[in-house]
Amino acid sequence: MPSFTPSTGTPHGISPALEQYIEAIADLLTREKVCSVSQVAQQVQVSRPAASRAIRELTEQNLVEHKAYGYVDLTAKGQQLAKKMAARHNALYDFLKDVLQFDDERANLEACRLEHQVDEEFVGRLSELTKLFAGDAKLTAAWSRRIKRAAKT
């Protein structure tokens, strides 16, 4: 049994909503050197007060640094979490795209939804399965035929 549920948090101990903020901040910081609460709110598609509350909570958890009216930054702990989340997203995306053969958009959408619900062991096993398919052309071809047949029914 998993030790978490969607209502109690993610495998990393914070809610899926707060994980979205970590992802948004990391994304903004890769595109720009700094990010503001307003930019975070816009990226997450919430009001500025809602983003401020979330950032305050993330600051209390030592995932984010933010001083009143200043820029938002990830702490070392926040950066580590963002990297884990990105790796989890990428592993799920690769599985959905390469093994289940969803198109880019659908694979990304499903990876975004799943990434907040699965733990590292689950993702590790999916990654191994993805590698198995990538390394076996016969298996991949047989699987592709099976998926195409299933799609027709």
mmCIF file of N, CA and C in Angstrom, residues 13 43 46 64 67 74 84 99-100 124-125 131 146 148 152:
data_model
loop_
_atom_site.group_PDB
_atom_site.id
_atom_site.type_symbol
_atom_site.label_atom_id
_atom_site.label_comp_id
_atom_site.label_asym_id
_atom_site.label_seq_id
_atom_site.Cartn_x
_atom_site.Cartn_y
_atom_site.Cartn_z
ATOM 1 N N GLY A 13 5.986 14.440 0.358
ATOM 2 C CA GLY A 13 5.481 15.005 1.601
ATOM 3 C C GLY A 13 4.826 16.367 1.480
ATOM 4 N N GLN A 43 1.984 31.777 -13.850
ATOM 5 C CA GLN A 43 2.351 30.456 -14.372
ATOM 6 C C GLN A 43 1.440 29.361 -13.806
ATOM 7 N N VAL A 46 -3.184 31.231 -10.756
ATOM 8 C CA VAL A 46 -3.912 31.549 -9.530
ATOM 9 C C VAL A 46 -3.752 33.037 -9.250
ATOM 10 N N VAL A 64 11.768 27.221 -0.423
ATOM 11 C CA VAL A 64 11.796 28.477 -1.176
ATOM 12 C C VAL A 64 12.336 29.584 -0.279
ATOM 13 N N LYS A 67 11.662 37.101 0.431
ATOM 14 C CA LYS A 67 11.480 38.207 1.370
ATOM 15 C C LYS A 67 10.356 39.081 0.828
ATOM 16 N N LEU A 74 14.545 29.141 -5.195
ATOM 17 C CA LEU A 74 14.525 27.835 -4.567
ATOM 18 C C LEU A 74 15.740 27.690 -3.658
ATOM 19 N N LYS A 84 14.241 16.178 -8.770
ATOM 20 C CA LYS A 84 13.586 14.875 -8.634
ATOM 21 C C LYS A 84 12.245 14.868 -9.355
ATOM 22 N N VAL A 99 6.586 3.643 -24.761
ATOM 23 C CA VAL A 99 6.017 2.315 -24.553
ATOM 24 C C VAL A 99 4.521 2.304 -24.877
ATOM 25 N N LEU A 100 3.772 3.199 -24.270
ATOM 26 C CA LEU A 100 2.328 3.222 -24.521
ATOM 27 C C LEU A 100 1.974 3.952 -25.810
ATOM 28 N N GLY A 124 10.958 4.188 -10.960
ATOM 29 C CA GLY A 124 12.147 3.408 -11.291
ATOM 30 C C GLY A 124 11.805 2.159 -12.080
ATOM 31 N N ARG A 125 10.738 1.494 -11.683
ATOM 32 C CA ARG A 125 10.323 0.288 -12.401
ATOM 33 C C ARG A 125 9.814 0.625 -13.806
ATOM 34 N N LYS A 131 13.353 1.096 -20.707
ATOM 35 C CA LYS A 131 14.667 0.690 -21.233
ATOM 36 C C LYS A 131 14.586 -0.686 -21.898
ATOM 37 N N ARG A 146 0.204 -4.848 -31.287
ATOM 38 C CA ARG A 146 -0.863 -5.117 -30.317
ATOM 39 C C ARG A 146 -1.626 -3.837 -29.974
ATOM 40 N N LYS A 148 -1.942 -1.163 -31.869
ATOM 41 C CA LYS A 148 -2.740 -0.773 -33.055
ATOM 42 C C LYS A 148 -3.997 -1.616 -33.176
ATOM 43 N N LYS A 152 -8.157 -0.345 -32.755
ATOM 44 C CA LYS A 152 -9.174 -0.557 -33.775
ATOM 45 C C LYS A 152 -10.463 -1.147 -33.196
#
